[in-house]
mmCIF file of N, CA and C in Angstrom:
data_model
loop_
_atom_site.group_PDB
_atom_site.id
_atom_site.type_symbol
_atom_site.label_atom_id
_atom_site.label_comp_id
_atom_site.label_asym_id
_atom_site.label_seq_id
_atom_site.Cartn_x
_atom_site.Cartn_y
_atom_site.Cartn_z
ATOM 1 N N GLN A 1 36.490 -47.260 -127.316
ATOM 2 C CA GLN A 1 36.171 -46.922 -125.864
ATOM 3 C C GLN A 1 37.147 -47.703 -124.960
ATOM 4 N N VAL A 2 37.354 -47.371 -123.806
ATOM 5 C CA VAL A 2 37.992 -47.987 -122.749
ATOM 6 C C VAL A 2 37.243 -48.203 -121.528
ATOM 7 N N GLN A 3 37.216 -49.382 -120.874
ATOM 8 C CA GLN A 3 36.452 -49.620 -119.660
ATOM 9 C C GLN A 3 37.557 -49.746 -118.639
ATOM 10 N N LEU A 4 37.256 -49.106 -117.496
ATOM 11 C CA LEU A 4 38.221 -49.319 -116.465
ATOM 12 C C LEU A 4 37.488 -49.771 -115.081
ATOM 13 N N LEU A 5 38.063 -50.748 -114.508
ATOM 14 C CA LEU A 5 37.363 -51.213 -113.303
ATOM 15 C C LEU A 5 38.337 -51.497 -112.128
ATOM 16 N N GLU A 6 38.085 -50.661 -111.231
ATOM 17 C CA GLU A 6 38.953 -50.603 -109.865
ATOM 18 C C GLU A 6 38.554 -51.684 -108.940
ATOM 19 N N SER A 7 39.448 -52.100 -108.139
ATOM 20 C CA SER A 7 39.195 -53.138 -107.127
ATOM 21 C C SER A 7 40.337 -52.960 -106.089
ATOM 22 N N GLY A 8 40.079 -53.373 -104.864
ATOM 23 C CA GLY A 8 41.064 -53.468 -103.836
ATOM 24 C C GLY A 8 40.916 -52.417 -102.679
ATOM 25 N N GLY A 9 39.911 -51.700 -102.961
ATOM 26 C CA GLY A 9 39.635 -50.730 -101.788
ATOM 27 C C GLY A 9 39.141 -51.503 -100.547
ATOM 28 N N GLY A 10 38.920 -50.685 -99.448
ATOM 29 C CA GLY A 10 38.462 -51.364 -98.166
ATOM 30 C C GLY A 10 38.736 -50.599 -97.114
ATOM 31 N N SER A 11 38.540 -50.962 -95.895
ATOM 32 C CA SER A 11 38.782 -50.422 -94.540
ATOM 33 C C SER A 11 39.962 -50.917 -93.855
ATOM 34 N N VAL A 12 40.988 -50.169 -93.582
ATOM 35 C CA VAL A 12 42.160 -50.538 -92.863
ATOM 36 C C VAL A 12 42.597 -49.462 -91.770
ATOM 37 N N GLN A 13 43.353 -49.934 -90.774
ATOM 38 C CA GLN A 13 43.727 -49.048 -89.727
ATOM 39 C C GLN A 13 44.844 -48.213 -90.180
ATOM 40 N N ALA A 14 45.006 -46.953 -89.591
ATOM 41 C CA ALA A 14 45.990 -46.124 -89.906
ATOM 42 C C ALA A 14 47.514 -46.888 -89.776
ATOM 43 N N GLY A 15 48.295 -46.493 -90.603
ATOM 44 C CA GLY A 15 49.690 -47.318 -90.710
ATOM 45 C C GLY A 15 49.649 -48.540 -91.521
ATOM 46 N N GLY A 16 48.413 -48.993 -91.997
ATOM 47 C CA GLY A 16 48.442 -50.201 -92.683
ATOM 48 C C GLY A 16 48.545 -49.852 -94.419
ATOM 49 N N SER A 17 48.412 -50.917 -95.185
ATOM 50 C CA SER A 17 48.682 -50.700 -96.515
ATOM 51 C C SER A 17 47.454 -51.401 -97.316
ATOM 52 N N LEU A 18 47.390 -50.851 -98.541
ATOM 53 C CA LEU A 18 46.478 -51.486 -99.606
ATOM 54 C C LEU A 18 47.116 -51.382 -100.949
ATOM 55 N N ARG A 19 46.658 -52.206 -101.774
ATOM 56 C CA ARG A 19 46.938 -52.097 -103.221
ATOM 57 C C ARG A 19 45.711 -52.156 -104.022
ATOM 58 N N LEU A 20 45.599 -51.022 -104.761
ATOM 59 C CA LEU A 20 44.467 -50.901 -105.710
ATOM 60 C C LEU A 20 44.780 -51.492 -106.995
ATOM 61 N N THR A 21 43.841 -52.002 -107.683
ATOM 62 C CA THR A 21 44.031 -52.631 -109.102
ATOM 63 C C THR A 21 43.079 -51.992 -109.919
ATOM 64 N N CYS A 22 43.454 -51.619 -111.240
ATOM 65 C CA CYS A 22 42.586 -51.181 -112.126
ATOM 66 C C CYS A 22 42.767 -52.034 -113.536
ATOM 67 N N ALA A 23 41.826 -52.656 -113.930
ATOM 68 C CA ALA A 23 41.778 -53.563 -114.994
ATOM 69 C C ALA A 23 41.201 -52.813 -116.179
ATOM 70 N N ALA A 24 41.968 -52.645 -117.313
ATOM 71 C CA ALA A 24 41.387 -51.998 -118.477
ATOM 72 C C ALA A 24 41.080 -52.994 -119.477
ATOM 73 N N SER A 25 39.895 -52.700 -120.096
ATOM 74 C CA SER A 25 39.338 -53.449 -121.284
ATOM 75 C C SER A 25 38.986 -52.749 -122.517
ATOM 76 N N GLY A 26 38.598 -53.411 -123.505
ATOM 77 C CA GLY A 26 38.252 -52.598 -124.708
ATOM 78 C C GLY A 26 39.300 -52.189 -125.641
ATOM 79 N N ARG A 27 39.363 -51.017 -126.048
ATOM 80 C CA ARG A 27 40.454 -50.462 -126.910
ATOM 81 C C ARG A 27 41.650 -50.021 -126.056
ATOM 82 N N THR A 28 42.173 -50.824 -125.465
ATOM 83 C CA THR A 28 43.241 -50.382 -124.509
ATOM 84 C C THR A 28 44.468 -49.776 -125.190
ATOM 85 N N TYR A 29 44.575 -49.990 -126.306
ATOM 86 C CA TYR A 29 45.618 -49.193 -127.074
ATOM 87 C C TYR A 29 45.378 -47.661 -126.999
ATOM 88 N N LEU A 30 44.228 -47.206 -126.603
ATOM 89 C CA LEU A 30 43.852 -45.860 -126.464
ATOM 90 C C LEU A 30 44.491 -45.372 -125.149
ATOM 91 N N SER A 31 44.953 -46.179 -124.296
ATOM 92 C CA SER A 31 45.301 -45.832 -122.962
ATOM 93 C C SER A 31 46.808 -45.569 -122.870
ATOM 94 N N TYR A 32 47.387 -44.428 -123.518
ATOM 95 C CA TYR A 32 48.780 -44.101 -123.540
ATOM 96 C C TYR A 32 49.126 -43.809 -122.177
ATOM 97 N N CYS A 33 48.265 -43.103 -121.369
ATOM 98 C CA CYS A 33 48.611 -42.599 -120.134
ATOM 99 C C CYS A 33 47.566 -43.107 -119.083
ATOM 100 N N MET A 34 47.956 -43.372 -117.844
ATOM 101 C CA MET A 34 47.042 -43.968 -116.881
ATOM 102 C C MET A 34 47.206 -43.188 -115.578
ATOM 103 N N ALA A 35 46.242 -43.054 -114.839
ATOM 104 C CA ALA A 35 46.472 -42.311 -113.477
ATOM 105 C C ALA A 35 45.481 -42.596 -112.460
ATOM 106 N N TRP A 36 45.826 -42.410 -111.322
ATOM 107 C CA TRP A 36 44.814 -42.431 -110.192
ATOM 108 C C TRP A 36 44.548 -41.065 -109.581
ATOM 109 N N PHE A 37 43.204 -40.972 -109.366
ATOM 110 C CA PHE A 37 42.676 -39.780 -108.740
ATOM 111 C C PHE A 37 41.904 -40.212 -107.467
ATOM 112 N N ARG A 38 41.794 -39.310 -106.595
ATOM 113 C CA ARG A 38 40.941 -39.488 -105.389
ATOM 114 C C ARG A 38 40.061 -38.353 -105.178
ATOM 115 N N GLN A 39 38.933 -38.609 -104.413
ATOM 116 C CA GLN A 39 37.955 -37.458 -103.982
ATOM 117 C C GLN A 39 37.534 -37.902 -102.623
ATOM 118 N N ALA A 40 37.882 -37.077 -101.661
ATOM 119 C CA ALA A 40 37.278 -37.148 -100.252
ATOM 120 C C ALA A 40 36.106 -36.435 -100.233
ATOM 121 N N ALA A 41 35.268 -36.876 -99.209
ATOM 122 C CA ALA A 41 34.044 -36.270 -99.029
ATOM 123 C C ALA A 41 34.067 -34.778 -98.741
ATOM 124 N N GLY A 42 33.448 -33.942 -99.632
ATOM 125 C CA GLY A 42 33.382 -32.494 -99.527
ATOM 126 C C GLY A 42 34.632 -31.824 -100.088
ATOM 127 N N LYS A 43 35.372 -32.742 -100.874
ATOM 128 C CA LYS A 43 36.679 -31.931 -101.416
ATOM 129 C C LYS A 43 36.513 -32.219 -103.048
ATOM 130 N N GLU A 44 37.344 -31.535 -103.704
ATOM 131 C CA GLU A 44 37.614 -31.693 -105.074
ATOM 132 C C GLU A 44 38.357 -32.907 -105.474
ATOM 133 N N ARG A 45 38.016 -33.465 -106.589
ATOM 134 C CA ARG A 45 38.995 -34.611 -106.986
ATOM 135 C C ARG A 45 40.327 -34.087 -107.286
ATOM 136 N N GLU A 46 41.276 -34.872 -106.875
ATOM 137 C CA GLU A 46 42.727 -34.626 -107.177
ATOM 138 C C GLU A 46 43.455 -35.717 -107.767
ATOM 139 N N GLY A 47 44.362 -35.385 -108.678
ATOM 140 C CA GLY A 47 45.106 -36.531 -109.249
ATOM 141 C C GLY A 47 46.173 -36.779 -108.357
ATOM 142 N N ILE A 48 46.653 -37.957 -108.125
ATOM 143 C CA ILE A 48 47.690 -38.318 -107.153
ATOM 144 C C ILE A 48 48.912 -38.974 -107.714
ATOM 145 N N ALA A 49 48.723 -39.773 -108.887
ATOM 146 C CA ALA A 49 49.762 -40.487 -109.460
ATOM 147 C C ALA A 49 49.519 -40.752 -110.914
ATOM 148 N N ILE A 50 50.496 -40.437 -111.654
ATOM 149 C CA ILE A 50 50.230 -40.836 -113.136
ATOM 150 C C ILE A 50 51.538 -41.380 -113.797
ATOM 151 N N ILE A 51 51.097 -42.356 -114.944
ATOM 152 C CA ILE A 51 52.221 -43.051 -115.411
ATOM 153 C C ILE A 51 51.835 -43.370 -116.967
ATOM 154 N N ASP A 52 53.055 -43.163 -117.838
ATOM 155 C CA ASP A 52 52.829 -43.385 -119.235
ATOM 156 C C ASP A 52 53.300 -44.698 -119.671
ATOM 157 N N ARG A 53 52.926 -45.037 -120.880
ATOM 158 C CA ARG A 53 53.174 -46.520 -121.494
ATOM 159 C C ARG A 53 54.610 -46.929 -121.177
ATOM 160 N N SER A 54 55.503 -45.908 -121.273
ATOM 161 C CA SER A 54 57.018 -46.344 -121.075
ATOM 162 C C SER A 54 57.340 -46.573 -119.630
ATOM 163 N N GLY A 55 56.352 -46.252 -118.799
ATOM 164 C CA GLY A 55 56.628 -46.425 -117.158
ATOM 165 C C GLY A 55 57.173 -45.325 -116.500
ATOM 166 N N THR A 56 57.140 -44.128 -117.162
ATOM 167 C CA THR A 56 57.658 -42.885 -116.516
ATOM 168 C C THR A 56 56.446 -42.421 -115.517
ATOM 169 N N ALA A 57 56.760 -42.231 -114.303
ATOM 170 C CA ALA A 57 55.621 -42.026 -113.323
ATOM 171 C C ALA A 57 55.914 -40.705 -112.601
ATOM 172 N N SER A 58 54.943 -39.991 -112.187
ATOM 173 C CA SER A 58 55.024 -38.961 -111.226
ATOM 174 C C SER A 58 53.866 -38.804 -110.409
ATOM 175 N N TYR A 59 54.185 -38.186 -109.117
ATOM 176 C CA TYR A 59 53.137 -38.153 -108.023
ATOM 177 C C TYR A 59 52.933 -36.721 -107.612
ATOM 178 N N VAL A 60 51.848 -36.593 -106.813
ATOM 179 C CA VAL A 60 51.663 -35.265 -106.231
ATOM 180 C C VAL A 60 52.598 -35.362 -104.904
ATOM 181 N N ASP A 61 53.228 -34.126 -104.799
ATOM 182 C CA ASP A 61 54.325 -33.984 -103.797
ATOM 183 C C ASP A 61 53.962 -34.715 -102.466
ATOM 184 N N SER A 62 52.843 -34.327 -102.003
ATOM 185 C CA SER A 62 52.369 -34.741 -100.722
ATOM 186 C C SER A 62 52.403 -36.302 -100.428
ATOM 187 N N LEU A 63 52.309 -37.181 -101.551
ATOM 188 C CA LEU A 63 52.314 -38.651 -101.246
ATOM 189 C C LEU A 63 53.599 -39.283 -101.801
ATOM 190 N N LYS A 64 54.512 -38.637 -102.197
ATOM 191 C CA LYS A 64 55.773 -39.219 -102.724
ATOM 192 C C LYS A 64 56.371 -40.090 -101.419
ATOM 193 N N GLY A 65 56.725 -41.137 -101.712
ATOM 194 C CA GLY A 65 57.438 -41.979 -100.651
ATOM 195 C C GLY A 65 56.296 -42.982 -100.046
ATOM 196 N N ARG A 66 55.025 -42.663 -100.171
ATOM 197 C CA ARG A 66 54.075 -43.449 -99.560
ATOM 198 C C ARG A 66 53.276 -44.317 -100.641
ATOM 199 N N PHE A 67 53.045 -43.719 -101.670
ATOM 200 C CA PHE A 67 52.214 -44.426 -102.763
ATOM 201 C C PHE A 67 53.200 -44.670 -103.948
ATOM 202 N N THR A 68 52.969 -45.715 -104.577
ATOM 203 C CA THR A 68 53.636 -46.161 -105.922
ATOM 204 C C THR A 68 52.679 -46.686 -106.889
ATOM 205 N N ILE A 69 52.805 -46.106 -108.037
ATOM 206 C CA ILE A 69 52.062 -46.331 -109.224
ATOM 207 C C ILE A 69 52.768 -47.291 -110.092
ATOM 208 N N SER A 70 52.182 -48.315 -110.481
ATOM 209 C CA SER A 70 52.908 -49.296 -111.463
ATOM 210 C C SER A 70 51.812 -49.857 -112.526
ATOM 211 N N GLN A 71 52.397 -50.508 -113.462
ATOM 212 C CA GLN A 71 51.418 -51.029 -114.354
ATOM 213 C C GLN A 71 51.930 -52.281 -115.114
ATOM 214 N N ASP A 72 51.154 -53.291 -115.519
ATOM 215 C CA ASP A 72 51.560 -54.398 -116.263
ATOM 216 C C ASP A 72 50.825 -54.283 -117.604
ATOM 217 N N ASN A 73 51.576 -53.858 -118.587
ATOM 218 C CA ASN A 73 51.155 -53.621 -119.948
ATOM 219 C C ASN A 73 50.465 -54.848 -120.683
ATOM 220 N N ALA A 74 51.179 -55.870 -120.314
ATOM 221 C CA ALA A 74 50.815 -57.277 -120.920
ATOM 222 C C ALA A 74 49.302 -57.623 -120.345
ATOM 223 N N LYS A 75 49.000 -57.178 -119.239
ATOM 224 C CA LYS A 75 47.759 -57.605 -118.567
ATOM 225 C C LYS A 75 46.768 -56.355 -118.541
ATOM 226 N N ASN A 76 47.244 -55.247 -119.125
ATOM 227 C CA ASN A 76 46.409 -54.119 -119.154
ATOM 228 C C ASN A 76 45.858 -53.730 -117.772
ATOM 229 N N THR A 77 46.823 -53.649 -116.850
ATOM 230 C CA THR A 77 46.446 -53.586 -115.418
ATOM 231 C C THR A 77 47.263 -52.392 -114.882
ATOM 232 N N LEU A 78 46.651 -51.608 -114.026
ATOM 233 C CA LEU A 78 47.179 -50.540 -113.424
ATOM 234 C C LEU A 78 47.184 -50.802 -111.870
ATOM 235 N N TYR A 79 48.186 -50.492 -111.090
ATOM 236 C CA TYR A 79 48.279 -50.645 -109.658
ATOM 237 C C TYR A 79 48.459 -49.398 -108.918
ATOM 238 N N LEU A 80 48.139 -49.287 -107.642
ATOM 239 C CA LEU A 80 48.484 -48.203 -106.801
ATOM 240 C C LEU A 80 48.797 -48.922 -105.442
ATOM 241 N N GLU A 81 50.087 -48.964 -105.057
ATOM 242 C CA GLU A 81 50.438 -49.448 -103.750
ATOM 243 C C GLU A 81 50.435 -48.242 -102.724
ATOM 244 N N MET A 82 49.740 -48.498 -101.686
ATOM 245 C CA MET A 82 49.668 -47.449 -100.636
ATOM 246 C C MET A 82 50.059 -47.938 -99.419
ATOM 247 N N ASN A 83 51.005 -47.216 -98.770
ATOM 248 C CA ASN A 83 51.756 -47.747 -97.537
ATOM 249 C C ASN A 83 51.503 -46.650 -96.411
ATOM 250 N N ASN A 84 51.648 -46.877 -95.246
ATOM 251 C CA ASN A 84 51.513 -46.122 -94.103
ATOM 252 C C ASN A 84 50.277 -45.132 -94.234
ATOM 253 N N LEU A 85 49.236 -45.766 -94.423
ATOM 254 C CA LEU A 85 48.038 -45.134 -94.776
ATOM 255 C C LEU A 85 47.614 -44.110 -93.499
ATOM 256 N N LYS A 86 46.927 -43.012 -93.801
ATOM 257 C CA LYS A 86 46.417 -42.062 -92.805
ATOM 258 C C LYS A 86 45.052 -41.837 -92.853
ATOM 259 N N PRO A 87 44.330 -41.453 -91.913
ATOM 260 C CA PRO A 87 42.873 -41.161 -92.046
ATOM 261 C C PRO A 87 42.586 -40.255 -93.108
ATOM 262 N N GLU A 88 43.489 -39.263 -93.448
ATOM 263 C CA GLU A 88 43.337 -38.185 -94.528
ATOM 264 C C GLU A 88 43.438 -38.842 -95.916
ATOM 265 N N ASP A 89 43.794 -40.091 -95.997
ATOM 266 C CA ASP A 89 43.825 -40.821 -97.162
ATOM 267 C C ASP A 89 42.319 -41.375 -97.584
ATOM 268 N N THR A 90 41.428 -41.312 -96.608
ATOM 269 C CA THR A 90 40.107 -41.842 -96.940
ATOM 270 C C THR A 90 39.423 -40.968 -98.045
ATOM 271 N N ALA A 91 39.083 -41.810 -99.092
ATOM 272 C CA ALA A 91 38.536 -41.138 -100.232
ATOM 273 C C ALA A 91 38.048 -42.288 -101.173
ATOM 274 N N MET A 92 37.323 -41.823 -102.208
ATOM 275 C CA MET A 92 37.047 -42.723 -103.380
ATOM 276 C C MET A 92 38.177 -42.581 -104.296
ATOM 277 N N TYR A 93 38.687 -43.768 -104.746
ATOM 278 C CA TYR A 93 39.831 -43.577 -105.590
ATOM 279 C C TYR A 93 39.462 -44.190 -107.089
ATOM 280 N N TYR A 94 39.873 -43.348 -108.020
ATOM 281 C CA TYR A 94 39.519 -43.534 -109.432
ATOM 282 C C TYR A 94 40.724 -43.876 -110.333
ATOM 283 N N CYS A 95 40.507 -44.703 -111.137
ATOM 284 C CA CYS A 95 41.499 -44.994 -112.337
ATOM 285 C C CYS A 95 40.981 -44.147 -113.562
ATOM 286 N N ALA A 96 41.914 -43.729 -114.117
ATOM 287 C CA ALA A 96 41.604 -42.952 -115.424
ATOM 288 C C ALA A 96 42.758 -43.308 -116.523
ATOM 289 N N SER A 97 42.283 -42.940 -117.798
ATOM 290 C CA SER A 97 43.291 -43.116 -118.776
ATOM 291 C C SER A 97 43.037 -42.052 -119.998
ATOM 292 N N ASP A 98 44.028 -41.874 -120.690
ATOM 293 C CA ASP A 98 43.911 -40.905 -121.772
ATOM 294 C C ASP A 98 44.844 -41.515 -122.851
ATOM 295 N N ARG A 99 44.428 -41.033 -124.150
ATOM 296 C CA ARG A 99 45.213 -41.403 -125.296
ATOM 297 C C ARG A 99 46.360 -40.453 -125.442
ATOM 298 N N SER A 100 46.317 -39.181 -124.887
ATOM 299 C CA SER A 100 47.172 -38.177 -125.297
ATOM 300 C C SER A 100 48.475 -38.101 -124.392
ATOM 301 N N SER A 101 49.501 -38.186 -124.914
ATOM 302 C CA SER A 101 50.872 -37.921 -124.283
ATOM 303 C C SER A 101 50.902 -36.417 -123.674
ATOM 304 N N LEU A 102 50.292 -35.480 -124.284
ATOM 305 C CA LEU A 102 50.222 -34.042 -123.687
ATOM 306 C C LEU A 102 49.609 -34.008 -122.455
ATOM 307 N N ARG A 103 48.662 -34.746 -122.138
ATOM 308 C CA ARG A 103 48.057 -34.754 -120.903
ATOM 309 C C ARG A 103 48.592 -35.601 -119.724
ATOM 310 N N CYS A 104 49.747 -36.171 -120.108
ATOM 311 C CA CYS A 104 50.275 -37.147 -119.197
ATOM 312 C C CYS A 104 51.315 -36.485 -118.185
ATOM 313 N N THR A 105 50.872 -35.509 -117.583
ATOM 314 C CA THR A 105 51.578 -34.981 -116.397
ATOM 315 C C THR A 105 50.474 -34.727 -115.342
ATOM 316 N N MET A 106 50.783 -34.652 -113.909
ATOM 317 C CA MET A 106 49.915 -34.346 -112.947
ATOM 318 C C MET A 106 49.144 -32.977 -113.218
ATOM 319 N N ALA A 107 49.955 -32.067 -113.722
ATOM 320 C CA ALA A 107 49.365 -30.673 -113.839
ATOM 321 C C ALA A 107 48.324 -30.757 -114.883
ATOM 322 N N ALA A 108 48.608 -31.427 -115.919
ATOM 323 C CA ALA A 108 47.623 -31.442 -117.078
ATOM 324 C C ALA A 108 46.472 -32.268 -116.719
ATOM 325 N N ALA A 109 46.737 -33.422 -116.079
ATOM 326 C CA ALA A 109 45.606 -34.197 -115.702
ATOM 327 C C ALA A 109 44.567 -33.552 -114.706
ATOM 328 N N ASN A 110 45.187 -32.775 -113.807
ATOM 329 C CA ASN A 110 44.410 -32.153 -112.721
ATOM 330 C C ASN A 110 43.658 -30.801 -113.520
ATOM 331 N N ALA A 111 44.221 -30.366 -114.537
ATOM 332 C CA ALA A 111 43.800 -29.165 -115.116
ATOM 333 C C ALA A 111 42.518 -29.516 -116.118
ATOM 334 N N TYR A 112 42.833 -30.564 -116.853
ATOM 335 C CA TYR A 112 41.971 -31.012 -117.986
ATOM 336 C C TYR A 112 41.163 -32.174 -117.808
ATOM 337 N N GLY A 113 41.654 -33.047 -116.798
ATOM 338 C CA GLY A 113 40.872 -34.197 -116.603
ATOM 339 C C GLY A 113 41.424 -35.201 -117.599
ATOM 340 N N MET A 114 40.814 -36.537 -117.670
ATOM 341 C CA MET A 114 41.306 -37.585 -118.461
ATOM 342 C C MET A 114 40.036 -38.045 -119.342
ATOM 343 N N GLU A 115 40.396 -38.840 -120.358
ATOM 344 C CA GLU A 115 39.408 -39.273 -121.235
ATOM 345 C C GLU A 115 38.465 -40.347 -120.776
ATOM 346 N N TYR A 116 38.925 -41.332 -120.042
ATOM 347 C CA TYR A 116 38.209 -42.670 -119.547
ATOM 348 C C TYR A 116 38.303 -42.665 -118.067
ATOM 349 N N TRP A 117 37.252 -43.118 -117.525
ATOM 350 C CA TRP A 117 37.202 -43.218 -115.933
ATOM 351 C C TRP A 117 36.673 -44.369 -115.500
ATOM 352 N N GLY A 118 37.151 -44.893 -114.397
ATOM 353 C CA GLY A 118 36.387 -46.122 -113.792
ATOM 354 C C GLY A 118 35.413 -45.560 -112.701
ATOM 355 N N LYS A 119 34.679 -46.413 -112.144
ATOM 356 C CA LYS A 119 33.624 -45.905 -111.218
ATOM 357 C C LYS A 119 34.084 -45.772 -109.722
ATOM 358 N N GLY A 120 35.380 -46.149 -109.452
ATOM 359 C CA GLY A 120 35.915 -45.904 -108.272
ATOM 360 C C GLY A 120 35.905 -46.955 -107.289
ATOM 361 N N THR A 121 36.810 -47.049 -106.256
ATOM 362 C CA THR A 121 36.819 -48.027 -105.118
ATOM 363 C C THR A 121 36.980 -47.191 -103.826
ATOM 364 N N LEU A 122 36.303 -47.531 -102.805
ATOM 365 C CA LEU A 122 36.323 -46.743 -101.593
ATOM 366 C C LEU A 122 37.444 -47.323 -100.630
ATOM 367 N N VAL A 123 38.358 -46.359 -100.162
ATOM 368 C CA VAL A 123 39.318 -46.517 -99.234
ATOM 369 C C VAL A 123 38.916 -45.747 -97.953
ATOM 370 N N THR A 124 38.918 -46.502 -96.697
ATOM 371 C CA THR A 124 38.615 -45.949 -95.624
ATOM 372 C C THR A 124 39.567 -46.226 -94.552
ATOM 373 N N ILE A 125 40.357 -45.211 -94.038
ATOM 374 C CA ILE A 125 41.314 -45.384 -93.062
ATOM 375 C C ILE A 125 40.739 -45.065 -91.598
ATOM 376 N N SER A 126 41.029 -45.902 -90.743
ATOM 377 C CA SER A 126 40.538 -45.525 -89.422
ATOM 378 C C SER A 126 41.589 -45.422 -88.516
ATOM 379 N N THR A 127 41.482 -44.772 -87.324
ATOM 380 C CA THR A 127 42.536 -44.328 -86.340
ATOM 381 C C THR A 127 42.542 -45.584 -85.319
#
């Protein structure tokens, strides 16, 4: 099993920045692929950024240029740098991981989900 713990959420004004952190523990060698999802109130969960163990990353088109996913494999930690935040970025943000390279694309992660999930961290953006 892999345990994932998110942190770094909070309340910021529009235009501000936040960095989310996801600490992985347990059988971390099972986490070939890691991703960030978010779910706003009343909306479906969406995958927003994904990265494989080699560092290849991809993003949902609408967030390219504002969000950056990165990882520190030595520390088993995943990050999401979020800049120029907008009220529509308000959501619960989840870290997820999967052992399968086949699911390490945004399309596959959104279609099939991922194997391990954190409990989320709340991001609230005010005007």
